[in-house]
Amino acid sequence: MSTITVDEAAAIPVQRSAVDPRIPFASILALYAILGCTVLRFNRTPLQMLVTVASACALDVFFCRVIHKRWLVPLSAFITGTSLALLLNYSHNSFLLFLPVYLAVGSKYLLTFEGRHVFNPSMFGVAVSLLIGGDLIGTAPAYQWGGTWAMSAFLVAAALFLFVFKVGRTPLVVSFLFFYTLQILLRAYLMRWYLPPESLILGTLTSAPFFLFVFYMITDPKTSPSSTRAQIGLAFALTVVDLFFHTRGSVYTFFYAALSVAAIRFVYLHAMRGRLAMPSLRALVVVLGTGLIGWTTYATLIHPHVAPPPLTFALEPLSPSRTGVAPLMDGSVIAQADPRVQHIAKWVLSAGDAASAGDFDNDGLLDLFICGPFKAVRDRAILYRNRGNFHFERVNVPAIDALLDDPKTHGIVSSGVFADIDNDGDEDLILTVGYGRTVVLRNDNGAFTDVSKASGADDYTISVAANLFDMDGDGKLDLLVANALDPWLEQYSPPRPLSIFNLWKPEYKGDRRMLPFMHSSWDNARNGGLNLLYRNAGGAHFQKLDSKAAGLPDTHWSLAIATGDLNHDGRPDLYIANDFGPDDLYLNQGNGKFRKIEGRIVGEISHDTYKGMNASMGDIDRNGYLDIYVSNVHVPLQAEGSLLWMTYAGPEFRDEATQRGALNEHRFGWGGAMGDLDNDGWLDIVQANGMIDDRFDKKFEQCRDYWYVNEKLMRSGPEIHTYADMWGDLRGYCINPHESNRVYLSRGNVDKLQFVDVAPQLGWKAEAPSRGILLADFDNDGALDVAVTHITAPIAMYRNTRNDRGNAHWIGFDLRGNGTTCNRDAAGSVITISYVEDGKRASQMREIAIQNAFAAQGDRRALFGLGHYKGDVDVEVKWNNGGVTKFRATANQYRRIVQQ
């Protein structure tokens, strides 16, 4: 990506010609900003863009007035601000946008030679922000520019007609295009072993950012030479320095090359003069003083550091020899993929490592089901019985074992969901499957029978998530199965099933209909599968409904489903987290119908930051409304981060992840779970991180970063990156492999609630890439234990050992519906407790859900921490579909409440 401004005019006004090239350029930028907010789905709000432009103009006017005692018309600052608004992302934190604005405008007054600035202000602001911003500030993703030839053609034509010819920089443009094309061909040749050359060549030469760099940035008459020889020399220098940064695996080569060349020129100019010409003392004081005031204000008032609290609990790691949960890992599944997609199979199969907790044998102890594609064949799906004291025993389930040997026939089991689908009092098990059919296992007194075909829910899927909820209020759990990829190859007529283990053979020369199954967009992919909705007809039978007619028409890449009554109308609503596109929020209208809720601008609900992985619901601020935590990606080129939708009356949803301290910055986020780990009465969040490592396909002594290759694909259009054969070879490469997970502990306060990561205090370190986070009280001691699944390593289990057991009290409830008006699992029922805390009446709420996270099903019981309060609590249970039960209960025990 590249900066796109003409360099700003000097702060002291100069005589201008009748044709000022800044005017048409500013007009192009303004037009593009409008398109970005209305058509192109820029990842910035209109308000952020306006504030960026306005602050740049105001700061330029202020500096010029105070330093030079003159007023100026801030046309150059308008260009600078608009450029920054187009080029940068700010991780949901609008205050961060002032840093690049300050750097850009301030450079005009400090980094000068003979009274004129040497650095392109916008380029300087972007490049230095990337260097010092710690990825909290990132470049706008390449795909925001439209991903088509049309936008590139528009930019080139506008530049040639309005700007380039008029400023005499044709030799610079022509020579740079020549040199850079040679450089691309060189890199394509060197990278041909793991990236198709056409992906690199076309991805670069058709991208709008490339042409913005060529025709707009380097042609700036204020910072580029006027002679033909010097222009050719500049083009060559930029090409060579850019190539150097490519050898370092940088994804910001354009910016860093331009900054480096400008820095060399800056030093050269002053060296030729014989001394460093310092700016005036007034300029130093004004510019640096302004920066110091701004930083102090931000660090003390806007985003102060929150110290981690003293821990009152520990998470004791339990060895596989202690727990008995010791699946073998081998990664052989990659070799079982079709040879045409083995190079990218590690990516496509990287989501389905999951764990589920449920008491299938009704002995009062939560049992465990785990699955994962990179496990040894017989261990890709295992049921364990909890024998107590954190010892688990493998259970032989022939119906599960029959699914494991042949991925071409059965696909890969990707997750499990315990739920009593037939209201007979025991937990059945539904398995989602990638490249196979959904599996329904009926529990018959602790033995599982495969009733998939008879159930009516055995459709072909590519799924990693399912959830159950009573959508129509008939007392039975209905089923929603989410599809990530589209299970059907739509270019065939009729469509054919997609399986990466058995791709269709070409039927004619150049037949590639079996390959376009990767995401069609990086920010709004609509080529995922339709999510499948089933109405429970009773007796473990489901009736498949028309999802589109039910109000669920979207075909995004769905990874997680959260359910809960968000608007207090007594009906369960849906939040679906989607990869490569905005999430989907559906409010239940009754009678099996849903209504999609979508904000109008970026930053509003269902109009978000494009990489939703996890979806969890819980009342974080104790206002009686379910809030929504969505984990996300926060890496270079995608400074997005997690979403924390705080819900207020209305309902109104506000993303407060940054200000609450739950952004999960510098991480590739996956599963997340809510629960009160320290029993202080406030929900905490545990976050799984890391994408993929080279544990099973090691090629280099130090694993190389695939993100550098991925960035080249991000520049290309869907005609390239949708096809799996155009992707670089991931084997032996890593993507954010070793990232520590996070334990966000709530510093509970309704008005100033903040999360603080205490994972380092707990001894958590970067290990294998994680997927699901499961919170469950496996030993029934009133403390939530933790299990973390890893895509290339066995599950990690931790026992929660509170060190202040006499001071952190708790109470738990196991709700059982009557099986007629309310489902046996009591999903959708709401339990509220109230008591006196610090002289004030306090209340907490939980809504019972079958599943409430990505790749993990936690403890369905309602566990409340009471902190120092140890008396009785008032309890109210609002059963799903009607009926209320009220009583008083004593702390430090579980109680089973059965609906009459």
Short mmCIF file of C-alpha atoms in Angstrom, two decimals, residues 162-436:
data_model
loop_
_atom_site.label_atom_id
_atom_site.label_comp_id
_atom_site.label_asym_id
_atom_site.label_seq_id
_atom_site.Cartn_x
_atom_site.Cartn_y
_atom_site.Cartn_z
CA LEU A 162 -5.23 16.31 -14.24
CA PHE A 163 -1.79 16.08 -12.75
CA VAL A 164 1.22 14.18 -14.09
CA PHE A 165 1.66 15.89 -17.46
CA LYS A 166 1.26 19.31 -15.88
CA VAL A 167 4.07 18.86 -13.33
CA GLY A 168 6.66 17.44 -15.70
CA ARG A 169 7.18 14.07 -14.04
CA THR A 170 6.60 11.81 -17.03
CA PRO A 171 10.21 10.46 -17.03
CA LEU A 172 9.82 9.53 -13.38
CA VAL A 173 6.58 7.64 -13.98
CA VAL A 174 7.77 5.81 -17.09
CA SER A 175 11.14 4.82 -15.64
CA PHE A 176 9.62 3.66 -12.36
CA LEU A 177 7.05 1.51 -14.17
CA PHE A 178 9.88 -0.02 -16.21
CA PHE A 179 12.18 -0.68 -13.25
CA TYR A 180 9.41 -1.94 -11.00
CA THR A 181 8.04 -4.30 -13.64
CA LEU A 182 11.50 -5.86 -13.88
CA GLN A 183 11.60 -6.11 -10.10
CA ILE A 184 8.22 -7.85 -10.02
CA LEU A 185 9.32 -10.32 -12.66
CA LEU A 186 12.45 -11.04 -10.62
CA ARG A 187 10.45 -11.63 -7.46
CA ALA A 188 7.93 -13.76 -9.35
CA TYR A 189 10.77 -15.96 -10.60
CA LEU A 190 12.35 -16.29 -7.17
CA MET A 191 9.00 -17.03 -5.50
CA ARG A 192 7.68 -19.35 -8.21
CA TRP A 193 8.14 -22.42 -6.00
CA TYR A 194 5.42 -21.38 -3.57
CA LEU A 195 3.43 -18.59 -5.23
CA PRO A 196 2.04 -18.75 -8.79
CA PRO A 197 3.81 -15.96 -10.75
CA GLU A 198 0.56 -14.62 -12.12
CA SER A 199 -0.75 -14.10 -8.57
CA LEU A 200 2.15 -11.78 -7.81
CA ILE A 201 2.33 -10.05 -11.19
CA LEU A 202 -1.38 -9.47 -11.71
CA GLY A 203 -1.98 -8.82 -8.02
CA THR A 204 0.47 -5.92 -8.11
CA LEU A 205 -0.08 -4.47 -11.57
CA THR A 206 -3.85 -4.37 -11.21
CA SER A 207 -3.98 -2.91 -7.71
CA ALA A 208 -5.08 0.64 -7.04
CA PRO A 209 -2.47 1.21 -4.28
CA PHE A 210 0.34 0.57 -6.75
CA PHE A 211 -0.94 3.19 -9.18
CA LEU A 212 -1.57 5.64 -6.37
CA PHE A 213 2.07 5.32 -5.40
CA VAL A 214 3.31 5.69 -8.97
CA PHE A 215 1.11 8.47 -10.27
CA TYR A 216 0.36 10.47 -7.13
CA MET A 217 2.97 10.13 -4.43
CA ILE A 218 6.35 9.98 -6.15
CA THR A 219 5.33 12.64 -8.68
CA ASP A 220 5.04 15.30 -6.00
CA PRO A 221 6.81 18.33 -7.50
CA LYS A 222 7.87 19.59 -4.05
CA THR A 223 9.84 16.47 -3.11
CA SER A 224 10.81 14.96 -6.47
CA PRO A 225 13.55 16.22 -8.82
CA SER A 226 12.79 18.20 -11.95
CA SER A 227 15.55 16.98 -14.26
CA THR A 228 15.07 13.87 -16.36
CA ARG A 229 18.30 12.25 -15.17
CA ALA A 230 17.48 12.82 -11.52
CA GLN A 231 13.94 11.46 -11.98
CA ILE A 232 15.29 8.25 -13.48
CA GLY A 233 17.76 8.00 -10.62
CA LEU A 234 14.95 8.41 -8.09
CA ALA A 235 12.87 5.73 -9.82
CA PHE A 236 15.78 3.31 -9.70
CA ALA A 237 16.55 4.09 -6.05
CA LEU A 238 12.93 3.54 -5.00
CA THR A 239 12.84 0.23 -6.85
CA VAL A 240 16.07 -1.03 -5.27
CA VAL A 241 15.14 0.03 -1.73
CA ASP A 242 11.66 -1.44 -2.15
CA LEU A 243 13.27 -4.73 -3.20
CA PHE A 244 15.43 -4.66 -0.08
CA PHE A 245 12.37 -4.42 2.14
CA HIS A 246 10.81 -7.30 0.21
CA THR A 247 13.82 -9.44 1.13
CA ARG A 248 13.05 -8.62 4.77
CA GLY A 249 9.46 -9.83 4.40
CA SER A 250 7.95 -6.40 4.96
CA VAL A 251 4.35 -5.79 3.97
CA TYR A 252 4.83 -2.01 3.96
CA THR A 253 7.57 -1.80 1.31
CA PHE A 254 6.18 1.21 -0.57
CA PHE A 255 6.02 3.33 2.56
CA TYR A 256 9.38 2.31 3.93
CA ALA A 257 11.13 2.70 0.57
CA ALA A 258 9.78 6.22 0.13
CA LEU A 259 10.71 7.14 3.71
CA SER A 260 14.22 5.71 3.36
CA VAL A 261 14.95 7.48 0.07
CA ALA A 262 13.61 10.76 1.46
CA ALA A 263 15.72 10.33 4.60
CA ILE A 264 18.85 9.74 2.52
CA ARG A 265 18.06 12.86 0.48
CA PHE A 266 17.48 14.85 3.68
CA VAL A 267 20.87 13.84 5.10
CA TYR A 268 22.58 14.45 1.76
CA LEU A 269 21.21 17.96 1.42
CA HIS A 270 22.39 18.95 4.87
CA ALA A 271 25.76 17.21 4.41
CA MET A 272 26.38 19.14 1.21
CA ARG A 273 25.66 22.32 3.10
CA GLY A 274 28.30 21.33 5.64
CA ARG A 275 26.13 21.45 8.72
CA LEU A 276 22.74 20.39 10.05
CA ALA A 277 20.36 23.31 9.64
CA MET A 278 18.17 23.08 12.71
CA PRO A 279 14.64 24.51 12.67
CA SER A 280 13.98 27.60 14.73
CA LEU A 281 13.71 27.36 18.49
CA ARG A 282 10.11 28.54 18.21
CA ALA A 283 9.29 25.67 15.82
CA LEU A 284 10.94 23.13 18.12
CA VAL A 285 9.09 24.36 21.18
CA VAL A 286 5.71 24.64 19.47
CA VAL A 287 5.77 21.33 17.58
CA LEU A 288 7.40 19.18 20.27
CA GLY A 289 5.40 20.87 23.03
CA THR A 290 2.16 20.14 21.22
CA GLY A 291 3.15 16.49 20.89
CA LEU A 292 4.05 16.22 24.56
CA ILE A 293 0.74 17.73 25.64
CA GLY A 294 -1.18 15.40 23.33
CA TRP A 295 0.62 12.27 24.53
CA THR A 296 0.23 13.20 28.19
CA THR A 297 -3.48 13.83 27.74
CA TYR A 298 -3.99 10.51 25.98
CA ALA A 299 -1.95 8.49 28.48
CA THR A 300 -3.48 10.02 31.60
CA LEU A 301 -7.06 10.90 30.71
CA ILE A 302 -8.16 9.09 27.57
CA HIS A 303 -6.43 5.70 27.77
CA PRO A 304 -4.69 5.40 31.15
CA HIS A 305 -2.80 2.28 32.10
CA VAL A 306 -4.83 -0.04 34.31
CA ALA A 307 -2.69 -2.03 36.72
CA PRO A 308 -3.48 -5.74 36.99
CA PRO A 309 -5.13 -6.63 40.31
CA PRO A 310 -3.68 -9.06 42.84
CA LEU A 311 -4.76 -12.53 41.76
CA THR A 312 -7.07 -14.50 44.02
CA PHE A 313 -6.93 -17.63 41.90
CA ALA A 314 -4.48 -19.70 39.88
CA LEU A 315 -4.85 -21.92 36.83
CA GLU A 316 -2.89 -25.08 37.56
CA PRO A 317 -1.80 -26.86 34.36
CA LEU A 318 -2.70 -30.54 34.41
CA SER A 319 -0.54 -33.02 32.53
CA PRO A 320 -2.06 -35.54 30.11
CA SER A 321 -0.87 -38.31 32.42
CA ARG A 322 -2.98 -36.75 35.19
CA THR A 323 -6.13 -36.18 33.14
CA GLY A 324 -5.93 -39.09 30.72
CA VAL A 325 -6.80 -36.71 27.89
CA ALA A 326 -3.87 -37.41 25.59
CA PRO A 327 -4.78 -37.53 21.90
CA LEU A 328 -1.93 -38.26 19.51
CA MET A 329 -1.04 -35.64 16.88
CA ASP A 330 0.35 -36.37 13.43
CA GLY A 331 -0.92 -33.94 10.77
CA SER A 332 -1.36 -36.74 8.21
CA VAL A 333 -4.64 -35.20 7.10
CA ILE A 334 -2.75 -32.72 4.90
CA ALA A 335 -1.42 -35.55 2.75
CA GLN A 336 -4.96 -36.93 2.44
CA ALA A 337 -6.13 -33.77 0.69
CA ASP A 338 -6.37 -33.72 -3.09
CA PRO A 339 -2.88 -33.04 -4.54
CA ARG A 340 -4.19 -29.91 -6.27
CA VAL A 341 -4.89 -28.21 -2.93
CA GLN A 342 -2.36 -29.77 -0.55
CA HIS A 343 -0.39 -26.52 -0.73
CA ILE A 344 -3.23 -24.65 1.02
CA ALA A 345 -4.87 -27.52 2.97
CA LYS A 346 -3.22 -26.40 6.21
CA TRP A 347 -5.17 -23.13 5.98
CA VAL A 348 -8.48 -24.66 4.90
CA LEU A 349 -8.40 -27.29 7.67
CA SER A 350 -7.14 -24.98 10.40
CA ALA A 351 -10.42 -24.17 12.15
CA GLY A 352 -11.91 -27.42 13.40
CA ASP A 353 -10.18 -28.22 16.69
CA ALA A 354 -12.89 -28.15 19.35
CA ALA A 355 -13.95 -29.31 22.81
CA SER A 356 -17.36 -29.73 24.42
CA ALA A 357 -18.48 -30.33 28.00
CA GLY A 358 -21.66 -32.19 28.89
CA ASP A 359 -22.85 -34.79 31.37
CA PHE A 360 -23.84 -37.57 28.97
CA ASP A 361 -24.07 -40.26 31.66
CA ASN A 362 -26.00 -38.15 34.23
CA ASP A 363 -23.55 -38.82 37.07
CA GLY A 364 -23.23 -35.15 38.00
CA LEU A 365 -19.77 -34.73 36.48
CA LEU A 366 -19.15 -32.96 33.19
CA ASP A 367 -17.73 -35.22 30.52
CA LEU A 368 -15.62 -34.13 27.56
CA PHE A 369 -15.73 -34.51 23.79
CA ILE A 370 -12.77 -33.35 21.70
CA CYS A 371 -11.99 -33.39 18.00
CA GLY A 372 -9.44 -32.00 15.58
CA PRO A 373 -8.19 -32.59 12.03
CA PHE A 374 -4.47 -32.69 12.86
CA LYS A 375 -4.77 -35.55 15.32
CA ALA A 376 -3.91 -39.16 14.61
CA VAL A 377 -6.67 -40.91 12.68
CA ARG A 378 -8.25 -42.75 15.64
CA ASP A 379 -8.01 -39.63 17.81
CA ARG A 380 -9.72 -37.14 15.49
CA ALA A 381 -12.87 -37.40 17.62
CA ILE A 382 -12.92 -38.79 21.17
CA LEU A 383 -15.50 -38.97 23.97
CA TYR A 384 -14.14 -38.98 27.54
CA ARG A 385 -16.05 -39.85 30.74
CA ASN A 386 -15.24 -37.77 33.81
CA ARG A 387 -14.27 -40.15 36.61
CA GLY A 388 -13.70 -37.38 39.12
CA ASN A 389 -10.61 -35.62 40.45
CA PHE A 390 -9.79 -34.48 36.91
CA HIS A 391 -9.32 -37.96 35.57
CA PHE A 392 -11.02 -38.78 32.28
CA GLU A 393 -11.53 -42.17 30.67
CA ARG A 394 -11.90 -42.74 26.96
CA VAL A 395 -15.30 -44.11 25.96
CA ASN A 396 -15.66 -46.45 23.00
CA VAL A 397 -18.32 -45.06 20.67
CA PRO A 398 -18.53 -47.17 17.48
CA ALA A 399 -20.72 -44.55 15.79
CA ILE A 400 -17.90 -42.00 16.17
CA ASP A 401 -15.10 -44.41 15.26
CA ALA A 402 -16.88 -45.22 11.99
CA LEU A 403 -16.43 -41.62 10.86
CA LEU A 404 -12.67 -41.34 11.25
CA ASP A 405 -10.97 -43.55 8.70
CA ASP A 406 -12.05 -42.07 5.37
CA PRO A 407 -12.27 -38.26 4.98
CA LYS A 408 -13.20 -38.70 1.32
CA THR A 409 -16.41 -40.42 2.41
CA HIS A 410 -17.23 -38.92 5.79
CA GLY A 411 -15.31 -35.64 5.90
CA ILE A 412 -13.71 -34.38 9.10
CA VAL A 413 -15.55 -33.97 12.42
CA SER A 414 -15.09 -30.30 13.39
CA SER A 415 -17.08 -29.78 16.60
CA GLY A 416 -19.56 -31.40 18.96
CA VAL A 417 -22.63 -30.08 20.75
CA PHE A 418 -24.26 -31.83 23.72
CA ALA A 419 -28.01 -31.17 23.91
CA ASP A 420 -31.15 -33.07 24.86
CA ILE A 421 -32.83 -32.90 21.46
CA ASP A 422 -35.62 -35.38 22.31
CA ASN A 423 -36.41 -34.12 25.85
CA ASP A 424 -35.83 -37.57 27.37
CA GLY A 425 -33.48 -36.39 30.10
CA ASP A 426 -30.06 -37.26 28.69
CA GLU A 427 -27.59 -35.38 26.53
CA ASP A 428 -27.48 -36.32 22.87
CA LEU A 429 -24.51 -35.32 20.71
CA ILE A 430 -24.54 -33.49 17.39
CA LEU A 431 -21.34 -33.42 15.37
CA THR A 432 -20.62 -30.80 12.75
CA VAL A 433 -18.58 -31.97 9.80
CA GLY A 434 -16.37 -30.40 7.20
CA TYR A 435 -16.82 -31.97 3.73
CA GLY A 436 -19.38 -34.44 4.98
#
